[in-house]
Amino acid sequence: IEGISTPAKFIREPDIFYIGVKDLKTIEITNMKSVINALQDQKLKIESFIKTEKIKKTTKKNLITIAEYYNSL
């Protein structure tokens, strides 16, 4: 049939998060291990916080929670 076009599709891509700490370069966050590696100067406290708060996924909300805790140290 002439004149009929297919409507545009929106395909949701996964979010990409980055973290920058002090004078270090910006690091892409892919999992909790990369969060801990990025915040190396407070590694033990961050690991404990993640475990205590039962944070498992690298969602925007969880990363904000971790960043707020890190900034409070």
mmCIF file with all atom_site columns, N, CA and C in Angstrom:
data_model
loop_
_atom_site.group_PDB
_atom_site.id
_atom_site.type_symbol
_atom_site.label_atom_id
_atom_site.label_alt_id
_atom_site.label_comp_id
_atom_site.label_asym_id
_atom_site.label_entity_id
_atom_site.label_seq_id
_atom_site.pdbx_PDB_ins_code
_atom_site.Cartn_x
_atom_site.Cartn_y
_atom_site.Cartn_z
_atom_site.occupancy
_atom_site.B_iso_or_equiv
_atom_site.pdbx_formal_charge
_atom_site.auth_seq_id
_atom_site.auth_comp_id
_atom_site.auth_asym_id
_atom_site.auth_atom_id
_atom_site.pdbx_PDB_model_num
ATOM 1   N N  . ILE A 1 1  ? 0.870  -1.174 0.000  1.00 0.00 ? 1  ILE A N  1
ATOM 2   C CA . ILE A 1 1  ? 0.000  0.000  0.000  1.00 0.00 ? 1  ILE A CA 1
ATOM 3   C C  . ILE A 1 1  ? 0.906  1.223  0.000  1.00 0.00 ? 1  ILE A C  1
ATOM 4   N N  . GLU A 1 2  ? 0.647  2.111  -0.900 1.00 0.00 ? 2  GLU A N  1
ATOM 5   C CA . GLU A 1 2  ? 1.463  3.313  -1.023 1.00 0.00 ? 2  GLU A CA 1
ATOM 6   C C  . GLU A 1 2  ? 1.052  4.361  0.006  1.00 0.00 ? 2  GLU A C  1
ATOM 7   N N  . GLY A 1 3  ? 2.023  5.090  0.525  1.00 0.00 ? 3  GLY A N  1
ATOM 8   C CA . GLY A 1 3  ? 1.740  6.191  1.432  1.00 0.00 ? 3  GLY A CA 1
ATOM 9   C C  . GLY A 1 3  ? 1.668  5.805  2.903  1.00 0.00 ? 3  GLY A C  1
ATOM 10  N N  . ILE A 1 4  ? 1.743  4.522  3.220  1.00 0.00 ? 4  ILE A N  1
ATOM 11  C CA . ILE A 1 4  ? 1.705  4.100  4.623  1.00 0.00 ? 4  ILE A CA 1
ATOM 12  C C  . ILE A 1 4  ? 3.141  3.919  5.101  1.00 0.00 ? 4  ILE A C  1
ATOM 13  N N  . SER A 1 5  ? 3.451  4.560  6.213  1.00 0.00 ? 5  SER A N  1
ATOM 14  C CA . SER A 1 5  ? 4.801  4.430  6.764  1.00 0.00 ? 5  SER A CA 1
ATOM 15  C C  . SER A 1 5  ? 4.729  3.810  8.153  1.00 0.00 ? 5  SER A C  1
ATOM 16  N N  . THR A 1 6  ? 5.825  3.255  8.553  1.00 0.00 ? 6  THR A N  1
ATOM 17  C CA . THR A 1 6  ? 5.913  2.647  9.875  1.00 0.00 ? 6  THR A CA 1
ATOM 18  C C  . THR A 1 6  ? 6.231  3.738  10.896 1.00 0.00 ? 6  THR A C  1
ATOM 19  N N  . PRO A 1 7  ? 5.491  3.786  12.011 1.00 0.00 ? 7  PRO A N  1
ATOM 20  C CA . PRO A 1 7  ? 5.797  4.801  13.024 1.00 0.00 ? 7  PRO A CA 1
ATOM 21  C C  . PRO A 1 7  ? 7.164  4.547  13.667 1.00 0.00 ? 7  PRO A C  1
ATOM 22  N N  . ALA A 1 8  ? 7.760  5.619  14.151 1.00 0.00 ? 8  ALA A N  1
ATOM 23  C CA . ALA A 1 8  ? 9.065  5.507  14.816 1.00 0.00 ? 8  ALA A CA 1
ATOM 24  C C  . ALA A 1 8  ? 8.929  4.677  16.082 1.00 0.00 ? 8  ALA A C  1
ATOM 25  N N  . LYS A 1 9  ? 9.980  3.933  16.396 1.00 0.00 ? 9  LYS A N  1
ATOM 26  C CA . LYS A 1 9  ? 10.011 3.118  17.616 1.00 0.00 ? 9  LYS A CA 1
ATOM 27  C C  . LYS A 1 9  ? 10.987 3.731  18.601 1.00 0.00 ? 9  LYS A C  1
ATOM 28  N N  . PHE A 1 10 ? 10.646 3.617  19.864 1.00 0.00 ? 10 PHE A N  1
ATOM 29  C CA . PHE A 1 10 ? 11.563 4.035  20.915 1.00 0.00 ? 10 PHE A CA 1
ATOM 30  C C  . PHE A 1 10 ? 12.054 2.775  21.605 1.00 0.00 ? 10 PHE A C  1
ATOM 31  N N  . ILE A 1 11 ? 13.356 2.579  21.582 1.00 0.00 ? 11 ILE A N  1
ATOM 32  C CA . ILE A 1 11 ? 13.959 1.429  22.253 1.00 0.00 ? 11 ILE A CA 1
ATOM 33  C C  . ILE A 1 11 ? 14.749 1.945  23.439 1.00 0.00 ? 11 ILE A C  1
ATOM 34  N N  . ARG A 1 12 ? 14.369 1.513  24.629 1.00 0.00 ? 12 ARG A N  1
ATOM 35  C CA . ARG A 1 12 ? 15.014 1.963  25.865 1.00 0.00 ? 12 ARG A CA 1
ATOM 36  C C  . ARG A 1 12 ? 16.390 1.321  25.995 1.00 0.00 ? 12 ARG A C  1
ATOM 37  N N  . GLU A 1 13 ? 17.409 2.148  26.078 1.00 0.00 ? 13 GLU A N  1
ATOM 38  C CA . GLU A 1 13 ? 18.776 1.683  26.312 1.00 0.00 ? 13 GLU A CA 1
ATOM 39  C C  . GLU A 1 13 ? 19.046 1.730  27.818 1.00 0.00 ? 13 GLU A C  1
ATOM 40  N N  . PRO A 1 14 ? 19.895 0.861  28.323 1.00 0.00 ? 14 PRO A N  1
ATOM 41  C CA . PRO A 1 14 ? 20.204 0.908  29.754 1.00 0.00 ? 14 PRO A CA 1
ATOM 42  C C  . PRO A 1 14 ? 20.917 2.213  30.118 1.00 0.00 ? 14 PRO A C  1
ATOM 43  N N  . ASP A 1 15 ? 20.650 2.692  31.330 1.00 0.00 ? 15 ASP A N  1
ATOM 44  C CA . ASP A 1 15 ? 21.303 3.906  31.812 1.00 0.00 ? 15 ASP A CA 1
ATOM 45  C C  . ASP A 1 15 ? 22.792 3.652  32.009 1.00 0.00 ? 15 ASP A C  1
ATOM 46  N N  . ILE A 1 16 ? 23.592 4.685  31.775 1.00 0.00 ? 16 ILE A N  1
ATOM 47  C CA . ILE A 1 16 ? 25.029 4.615  32.011 1.00 0.00 ? 16 ILE A CA 1
ATOM 48  C C  . ILE A 1 16 ? 25.354 5.649  33.075 1.00 0.00 ? 16 ILE A C  1
ATOM 49  N N  . PHE A 1 17 ? 26.013 5.213  34.139 1.00 0.00 ? 17 PHE A N  1
ATOM 50  C CA . PHE A 1 17 ? 26.359 6.100  35.244 1.00 0.00 ? 17 PHE A CA 1
ATOM 51  C C  . PHE A 1 17 ? 27.870 6.267  35.325 1.00 0.00 ? 17 PHE A C  1
ATOM 52  N N  . TYR A 1 18 ? 28.292 7.451  35.740 1.00 0.00 ? 18 TYR A N  1
ATOM 53  C CA . TYR A 1 18 ? 29.703 7.761  35.941 1.00 0.00 ? 18 TYR A CA 1
ATOM 54  C C  . TYR A 1 18 ? 29.857 8.395  37.306 1.00 0.00 ? 18 TYR A C  1
ATOM 55  N N  . ILE A 1 19 ? 31.042 8.233  37.881 1.00 0.00 ? 19 ILE A N  1
ATOM 56  C CA . ILE A 1 19 ? 31.337 8.873  39.158 1.00 0.00 ? 19 ILE A CA 1
ATOM 57  C C  . ILE A 1 19 ? 32.730 9.490  39.074 1.00 0.00 ? 19 ILE A C  1
ATOM 58  N N  . GLY A 1 20 ? 32.850 10.678 39.626 1.00 0.00 ? 20 GLY A N  1
ATOM 59  C CA . GLY A 1 20 ? 34.139 11.354 39.679 1.00 0.00 ? 20 GLY A CA 1
ATOM 60  C C  . GLY A 1 20 ? 34.489 11.629 41.133 1.00 0.00 ? 20 GLY A C  1
ATOM 61  N N  . VAL A 1 21 ? 35.688 11.304 41.520 1.00 0.00 ? 21 VAL A N  1
ATOM 62  C CA . VAL A 1 21 ? 36.108 11.484 42.908 1.00 0.00 ? 21 VAL A CA 1
ATOM 63  C C  . VAL A 1 21 ? 37.378 12.313 42.944 1.00 0.00 ? 21 VAL A C  1
ATOM 64  N N  . LYS A 1 22 ? 37.286 13.439 43.622 1.00 0.00 ? 22 LYS A N  1
ATOM 65  C CA . LYS A 1 22 ? 38.430 14.327 43.843 1.00 0.00 ? 22 LYS A CA 1
ATOM 66  C C  . LYS A 1 22 ? 39.230 14.546 42.567 1.00 0.00 ? 22 LYS A C  1
ATOM 67  N N  . ASP A 1 23 ? 40.510 14.249 42.568 1.00 0.00 ? 23 ASP A N  1
ATOM 68  C CA . ASP A 1 23 ? 41.364 14.506 41.414 1.00 0.00 ? 23 ASP A CA 1
ATOM 69  C C  . ASP A 1 23 ? 41.475 13.319 40.459 1.00 0.00 ? 23 ASP A C  1
ATOM 70  N N  . LEU A 1 24 ? 40.708 12.278 40.713 1.00 0.00 ? 24 LEU A N  1
ATOM 71  C CA . LEU A 1 24 ? 40.754 11.099 39.852 1.00 0.00 ? 24 LEU A CA 1
ATOM 72  C C  . LEU A 1 24 ? 39.895 11.311 38.617 1.00 0.00 ? 24 LEU A C  1
ATOM 73  N N  . LYS A 1 25 ? 40.156 10.519 37.586 1.00 0.00 ? 25 LYS A N  1
ATOM 74  C CA . LYS A 1 25 ? 39.344 10.632 36.383 1.00 0.00 ? 25 LYS A CA 1
ATOM 75  C C  . LYS A 1 25 ? 37.945 10.077 36.646 1.00 0.00 ? 25 LYS A C  1
ATOM 76  N N  . THR A 1 26 ? 37.021 10.416 35.786 1.00 0.00 ? 26 THR A N  1
ATOM 77  C CA . THR A 1 26 ? 35.656 9.927  35.895 1.00 0.00 ? 26 THR A CA 1
ATOM 78  C C  . THR A 1 26 ? 35.628 8.447  35.525 1.00 0.00 ? 26 THR A C  1
ATOM 79  N N  . ILE A 1 27 ? 34.888 7.657  36.314 1.00 0.00 ? 27 ILE A N  1
ATOM 80  C CA . ILE A 1 27 ? 34.854 6.209  36.137 1.00 0.00 ? 27 ILE A CA 1
ATOM 81  C C  . ILE A 1 27 ? 33.427 5.775  35.824 1.00 0.00 ? 27 ILE A C  1
ATOM 82  N N  . GLU A 1 28 ? 33.284 4.920  34.813 1.00 0.00 ? 28 GLU A N  1
ATOM 83  C CA . GLU A 1 28 ? 31.962 4.379  34.485 1.00 0.00 ? 28 GLU A CA 1
ATOM 84  C C  . GLU A 1 28 ? 31.581 3.335  35.527 1.00 0.00 ? 28 GLU A C  1
ATOM 85  N N  . ILE A 1 29 ? 30.354 3.424  35.998 1.00 0.00 ? 29 ILE A N  1
ATOM 86  C CA . ILE A 1 29 ? 29.852 2.484  36.996 1.00 0.00 ? 29 ILE A CA 1
ATOM 87  C C  . ILE A 1 29 ? 29.053 1.405  36.281 1.00 0.00 ? 29 ILE A C  1
ATOM 88  N N  . THR A 1 30 ? 29.516 0.164  36.398 1.00 0.00 ? 30 THR A N  1
ATOM 89  C CA . THR A 1 30 ? 28.828 -0.948 35.750 1.00 0.00 ? 30 THR A CA 1
ATOM 90  C C  . THR A 1 30 ? 28.221 -1.919 36.763 1.00 0.00 ? 30 THR A C  1
ATOM 91  N N  . ASN A 1 31 ? 28.779 -1.934 37.976 1.00 0.00 ? 31 ASN A N  1
ATOM 92  C CA . ASN A 1 31 ? 28.279 -2.827 39.023 1.00 0.00 ? 31 ASN A CA 1
ATOM 93  C C  . ASN A 1 31 ? 28.772 -2.300 40.377 1.00 0.00 ? 31 ASN A C  1
ATOM 94  N N  . MET A 1 32 ? 28.417 -2.975 41.443 1.00 0.00 ? 32 MET A N  1
ATOM 95  C CA . MET A 1 32 ? 28.816 -2.518 42.781 1.00 0.00 ? 32 MET A CA 1
ATOM 96  C C  . MET A 1 32 ? 30.333 -2.558 42.970 1.00 0.00 ? 32 MET A C  1
ATOM 97  N N  . LYS A 1 33 ? 30.992 -3.506 42.336 1.00 0.00 ? 33 LYS A N  1
ATOM 98  C CA . LYS A 1 33 ? 32.454 -3.587 42.440 1.00 0.00 ? 33 LYS A CA 1
ATOM 99  C C  . LYS A 1 33 ? 33.099 -2.318 41.876 1.00 0.00 ? 33 LYS A C  1
ATOM 100 N N  . SER A 1 34 ? 32.572 -1.803 40.778 1.00 0.00 ? 34 SER A N  1
ATOM 101 C CA . SER A 1 34 ? 33.141 -0.583 40.201 1.00 0.00 ? 34 SER A CA 1
ATOM 102 C C  . SER A 1 34 ? 32.864 0.635  41.088 1.00 0.00 ? 34 SER A C  1
ATOM 103 N N  . VAL A 1 35 ? 31.754 0.620  41.824 1.00 0.00 ? 35 VAL A N  1
ATOM 104 C CA . VAL A 1 35 ? 31.472 1.695  42.785 1.00 0.00 ? 35 VAL A CA 1
ATOM 105 C C  . VAL A 1 35 ? 32.524 1.673  43.890 1.00 0.00 ? 35 VAL A C  1
ATOM 106 N N  . ILE A 1 36 ? 32.759 0.501  44.427 1.00 0.00 ? 36 ILE A N  1
ATOM 107 C CA . ILE A 1 36 ? 33.741 0.348  45.514 1.00 0.00 ? 36 ILE A CA 1
ATOM 108 C C  . ILE A 1 36 ? 35.135 0.736  45.033 1.00 0.00 ? 36 ILE A C  1
ATOM 109 N N  . ASN A 1 37 ? 35.499 0.329  43.828 1.00 0.00 ? 37 ASN A N  1
ATOM 110 C CA . ASN A 1 37 ? 36.808 0.686  43.279 1.00 0.00 ? 37 ASN A CA 1
ATOM 111 C C  . ASN A 1 37 ? 36.939 2.196  43.069 1.00 0.00 ? 37 ASN A C  1
ATOM 112 N N  . ALA A 1 38 ? 35.853 2.847  42.672 1.00 0.00 ? 38 ALA A N  1
ATOM 113 C CA . ALA A 1 38 ? 35.884 4.293  42.459 1.00 0.00 ? 38 ALA A CA 1
ATOM 114 C C  . ALA A 1 38 ? 36.049 5.047  43.774 1.00 0.00 ? 38 ALA A C  1
ATOM 115 N N  . LEU A 1 39 ? 35.524 4.479  44.843 1.00 0.00 ? 39 LEU A N  1
ATOM 116 C CA . LEU A 1 39 ? 35.566 5.127  46.167 1.00 0.00 ? 39 LEU A CA 1
ATOM 117 C C  . LEU A 1 39 ? 36.596 4.444  47.063 1.00 0.00 ? 39 LEU A C  1
ATOM 118 N N  . GLN A 1 40 ? 37.715 4.108  46.485 1.00 0.00 ? 40 GLN A N  1
ATOM 119 C CA . GLN A 1 40 ? 38.774 3.305  47.109 1.00 0.00 ? 40 GLN A CA 1
ATOM 120 C C  . GLN A 1 40 ? 39.268 3.861  48.445 1.00 0.00 ? 40 GLN A C  1
ATOM 121 N N  . ASP A 1 41 ? 39.307 5.190  48.587 1.00 0.00 ? 41 ASP A N  1
ATOM 122 C CA . ASP A 1 41 ? 39.854 5.766  49.821 1.00 0.00 ? 41 ASP A CA 1
ATOM 123 C C  . ASP A 1 41 ? 38.986 5.477  51.049 1.00 0.00 ? 41 ASP A C  1
ATOM 124 N N  . GLN A 1 42 ? 37.735 5.079  50.835 1.00 0.00 ? 42 GLN A N  1
ATOM 125 C CA . GLN A 1 42 ? 36.837 4.719  51.944 1.00 0.00 ? 42 GLN A CA 1
ATOM 126 C C  . GLN A 1 42 ? 36.235 3.331  51.706 1.00 0.00 ? 42 GLN A C  1
ATOM 127 N N  . LYS A 1 43 ? 37.031 2.468  51.087 1.00 0.00 ? 43 LYS A N  1
ATOM 128 C CA . LYS A 1 43 ? 36.559 1.155  50.635 1.00 0.00 ? 43 LYS A CA 1
ATOM 129 C C  . LYS A 1 43 ? 35.836 0.356  51.721 1.00 0.00 ? 43 LYS A C  1
ATOM 130 N N  . LEU A 1 44 ? 36.444 0.203  52.883 1.00 0.00 ? 44 LEU A N  1
ATOM 131 C CA . LEU A 1 44 ? 35.842 -0.622 53.938 1.00 0.00 ? 44 LEU A CA 1
ATOM 132 C C  . LEU A 1 44 ? 34.518 -0.048 54.421 1.00 0.00 ? 44 LEU A C  1
ATOM 133 N N  . LYS A 1 45 ? 34.461 1.265  54.571 1.00 0.00 ? 45 LYS A N  1
ATOM 134 C CA . LYS A 1 45 ? 33.223 1.904  55.026 1.00 0.00 ? 45 LYS A CA 1
ATOM 135 C C  . LYS A 1 45 ? 32.125 1.794  53.963 1.00 0.00 ? 45 LYS A C  1
ATOM 136 N N  . ILE A 1 46 ? 32.499 1.957  52.711 1.00 0.00 ? 46 ILE A N  1
ATOM 137 C CA . ILE A 1 46 ? 31.526 1.850  51.619 1.00 0.00 ? 46 ILE A CA 1
ATOM 138 C C  . ILE A 1 46 ? 31.001 0.421  51.505 1.00 0.00 ? 46 ILE A C  1
ATOM 139 N N  . GLU A 1 47 ? 31.894 -0.566 51.583 1.00 0.00 ? 47 GLU A N  1
ATOM 140 C CA . GLU A 1 47 ? 31.471 -1.970 51.534 1.00 0.00 ? 47 GLU A CA 1
ATOM 141 C C  . GLU A 1 47 ? 30.506 -2.283 52.676 1.00 0.00 ? 47 GLU A C  1
ATOM 142 N N  . SER A 1 48 ? 30.836 -1.815 53.861 1.00 0.00 ? 48 SER A N  1
ATOM 143 C CA . SER A 1 48 ? 29.982 -2.041 55.018 1.00 0.00 ? 48 SER A CA 1
ATOM 144 C C  . SER A 1 48 ? 28.615 -1.375 54.834 1.00 0.00 ? 48 SER A C  1
ATOM 145 N N  . PHE A 1 49 ? 28.620 -0.151 54.329 1.00 0.00 ? 49 PHE A N  1
ATOM 146 C CA . PHE A 1 49 ? 27.373 0.581  54.096 1.00 0.00 ? 49 PHE A CA 1
ATOM 147 C C  . PHE A 1 49 ? 26.502 -0.142 53.072 1.00 0.00 ? 49 PHE A C  1
ATOM 148 N N  . ILE A 1 50 ? 27.092 -0.591 51.985 1.00 0.00 ? 50 ILE A N  1
ATOM 149 C CA . ILE A 1 50 ? 26.345 -1.303 50.945 1.00 0.00 ? 50 ILE A CA 1
ATOM 150 C C  . ILE A 1 50 ? 25.723 -2.577 51.516 1.00 0.00 ? 50 ILE A C  1
ATOM 151 N N  . LYS A 1 51 ? 26.484 -3.274 52.340 1.00 0.00 ? 51 LYS A N  1
ATOM 152 C CA . LYS A 1 51 ? 25.986 -4.506 52.951 1.00 0.00 ? 51 LYS A CA 1
ATOM 153 C C  . LYS A 1 51 ? 24.876 -4.207 53.957 1.00 0.00 ? 51 LYS A C  1
ATOM 154 N N  . THR A 1 52 ? 25.094 -3.213 54.813 1.00 0.00 ? 52 THR A N  1
ATOM 155 C CA . THR A 1 52 ? 24.107 -2.844 55.839 1.00 0.00 ? 52 THR A CA 1
ATOM 156 C C  . THR A 1 52 ? 22.794 -2.394 55.207 1.00 0.00 ? 52 THR A C  1
ATOM 157 N N  . GLU A 1 53 ? 22.895 -1.591 54.156 1.00 0.00 ? 53 GLU A N  1
ATOM 158 C CA . GLU A 1 53 ? 21.703 -1.061 53.484 1.00 0.00 ? 53 GLU A CA 1
ATOM 159 C C  . GLU A 1 53 ? 21.107 -2.040 52.471 1.00 0.00 ? 53 GLU A C  1
ATOM 160 N N  . LYS A 1 54 ? 21.766 -3.199 52.300 1.00 0.00 ? 54 LYS A N  1
ATOM 161 C CA . LYS A 1 54 ? 21.309 -4.243 51.378 1.00 0.00 ? 54 LYS A CA 1
ATOM 162 C C  . LYS A 1 54 ? 21.138 -3.707 49.954 1.00 0.00 ? 54 LYS A C  1
ATOM 163 N N  . ILE A 1 55 ? 22.144 -2.950 49.514 1.00 0.00 ? 55 ILE A N  1
ATOM 164 C CA . ILE A 1 55 ? 22.134 -2.394 48.168 1.00 0.00 ? 55 ILE A CA 1
ATOM 165 C C  . ILE A 1 55 ? 22.732 -3.428 47.231 1.00 0.00 ? 55 ILE A C  1
ATOM 166 N N  . LYS A 1 56 ? 21.973 -3.821 46.226 1.00 0.00 ? 56 LYS A N  1
ATOM 167 C CA . LYS A 1 56 ? 22.427 -4.876 45.323 1.00 0.00 ? 56 LYS A CA 1
ATOM 168 C C  . LYS A 1 56 ? 22.620 -4.383 43.890 1.00 0.00 ? 56 LYS A C  1
ATOM 169 N N  . LYS A 1 57 ? 21.781 -3.438 43.450 1.00 0.00 ? 57 LYS A N  1
ATOM 170 C CA . LYS A 1 57 ? 21.814 -3.000 42.053 1.00 0.00 ? 57 LYS A CA 1
ATOM 171 C C  . LYS A 1 57 ? 22.330 -1.573 41.930 1.00 0.00 ? 57 LYS A C  1
ATOM 172 N N  . THR A 1 58 ? 22.893 -1.271 40.775 1.00 0.00 ? 58 THR A N  1
ATOM 173 C CA . THR A 1 58 ? 23.422 0.068  40.526 1.00 0.00 ? 58 THR A CA 1
ATOM 174 C C  . THR A 1 58 ? 22.349 0.943  39.869 1.00 0.00 ? 58 THR A C  1
ATOM 175 N N  . THR A 1 59 ? 21.292 1.204  40.628 1.00 0.00 ? 59 THR A N  1
ATOM 176 C CA . THR A 1 59 ? 20.244 2.096  40.149 1.00 0.00 ? 59 THR A CA 1
ATOM 177 C C  . THR A 1 59 ? 20.612 3.533  40.507 1.00 0.00 ? 59 THR A C  1
ATOM 178 N N  . LYS A 1 60 ? 19.957 4.470  39.860 1.00 0.00 ? 60 LYS A N  1
ATOM 179 C CA . LYS A 1 60 ? 20.198 5.885  40.135 1.00 0.00 ? 60 LYS A CA 1
ATOM 180 C C  . LYS A 1 60 ? 19.985 6.191  41.620 1.00 0.00 ? 60 LYS A C  1
ATOM 181 N N  . LYS A 1 61 ? 18.899 5.695  42.172 1.00 0.00 ? 61 LYS A N  1
ATOM 182 C CA . LYS A 1 61 ? 18.573 5.928  43.586 1.00 0.00 ? 61 LYS A CA 1
ATOM 183 C C  . LYS A 1 61 ? 19.671 5.368  44.504 1.00 0.00 ? 61 LYS A C  1
ATOM 184 N N  . ASN A 1 62 ? 20.112 4.137  44.236 1.00 0.00 ? 62 ASN A N  1
ATOM 185 C CA . ASN A 1 62 ? 21.146 3.512  45.066 1.00 0.00 ? 62 ASN A CA 1
ATOM 186 C C  . ASN A 1 62 ? 22.475 4.256  44.968 1.00 0.00 ? 62 ASN A C  1
ATOM 187 N N  . LEU A 1 63 ? 22.836 4.687  43.766 1.00 0.00 ? 63 LEU A N  1
ATOM 188 C CA . LEU A 1 63 ? 24.092 5.412  43.599 1.00 0.00 ? 63 LEU A CA 1
ATOM 189 C C  . LEU A 1 63 ? 24.060 6.762  44.297 1.00 0.00 ? 63 LEU A C  1
ATOM 190 N N  . ILE A 1 64 ? 22.916 7.417  44.283 1.00 0.00 ? 64 ILE A N  1
ATOM 191 C CA . ILE A 1 64 ? 22.776 8.684  45.013 1.00 0.00 ? 64 ILE A CA 1
ATOM 192 C C  . ILE A 1 64 ? 22.928 8.439  46.508 1.00 0.00 ? 64 ILE A C  1
ATOM 193 N N  . THR A 1 65 ? 22.318 7.374  47.010 1.00 0.00 ? 65 THR A N  1
ATOM 194 C CA . THR A 1 65 ? 22.419 7.022  48.431 1.00 0.00 ? 65 THR A CA 1
ATOM 195 C C  . THR A 1 65 ? 23.878 6.780  48.827 1.00 0.00 ? 65 THR A C  1
ATOM 196 N N  . ILE A 1 66 ? 24.599 6.042  48.001 1.00 0.00 ? 66 ILE A N  1
ATOM 197 C CA . ILE A 1 66 ? 26.011 5.750  48.280 1.00 0.00 ? 66 ILE A CA 1
ATOM 198 C C  . ILE A 1 66 ? 26.843 7.028  48.214 1.00 0.00 ? 66 ILE A C  1
ATOM 199 N N  . ALA A 1 67 ? 26.587 7.871  47.219 1.00 0.00 ? 67 ALA A N  1
ATOM 200 C CA . ALA A 1 67 ? 27.337 9.123  47.074 1.00 0.00 ? 67 ALA A CA 1
ATOM 201 C C  . ALA A 1 67 ? 27.089 10.057 48.256 1.00 0.00 ? 67 ALA A C  1
ATOM 202 N N  . GLU A 1 68 ? 25.859 10.131 48.713 1.00 0.00 ? 68 GLU A N  1
ATOM 203 C CA . GLU A 1 68 ? 25.549 10.965 49.878 1.00 0.00 ? 68 GLU A CA 1
ATOM 204 C C  . GLU A 1 68 ? 26.278 10.452 51.121 1.00 0.00 ? 68 GLU A C  1
ATOM 205 N N  . TYR A 1 69 ? 26.294 9.132  51.292 1.00 0.00 ? 69 TYR A N  1
ATOM 206 C CA . TYR A 1 69 ? 27.035 8.556  52.423 1.00 0.00 ? 69 TYR A CA 1
ATOM 207 C C  . TYR A 1 69 ? 28.520 8.862  52.301 1.00 0.00 ? 69 TYR A C  1
ATOM 208 N N  . TYR A 1 70 ? 29.072 8.649  51.123 1.00 0.00 ? 70 TYR A N  1
ATOM 209 C CA . TYR A 1 70 ? 30.505 8.905  50.899 1.00 0.00 ? 70 TYR A CA 1
ATOM 210 C C  . TYR A 1 70 ? 30.840 10.365 51.204 1.00 0.00 ? 70 TYR A C  1
ATOM 211 N N  . ASN A 1 71 ? 30.004 11.280 50.755 1.00 0.00 ? 71 ASN A N  1
ATOM 212 C CA . ASN A 1 71 ? 30.262 12.699 50.993 1.00 0.00 ? 71 ASN A CA 1
ATOM 213 C C  . ASN A 1 71 ? 30.134 13.086 52.461 1.00 0.00 ? 71 ASN A C  1
ATOM 214 N N  . SER A 1 72 ? 29.424 12.262 53.247 1.00 0.00 ? 72 SER A N  1
ATOM 215 C CA . SER A 1 72 ? 29.277 12.546 54.665 1.00 0.00 ? 72 SER A CA 1
ATOM 216 C C  . SER A 1 72 ? 30.482 12.068 55.491 1.00 0.00 ? 72 SER A C  1
ATOM 217 N N  . LEU A 1 73 ? 31.337 11.248 54.889 1.00 0.00 ? 73 LEU A N  1
ATOM 218 C CA . LEU A 1 73 ? 32.500 10.711 55.615 1.00 0.00 ? 73 LEU A CA 1
ATOM 219 C C  . LEU A 1 73 ? 33.577 11.753 55.792 1.00 0.00 ? 73 LEU A C  1
#
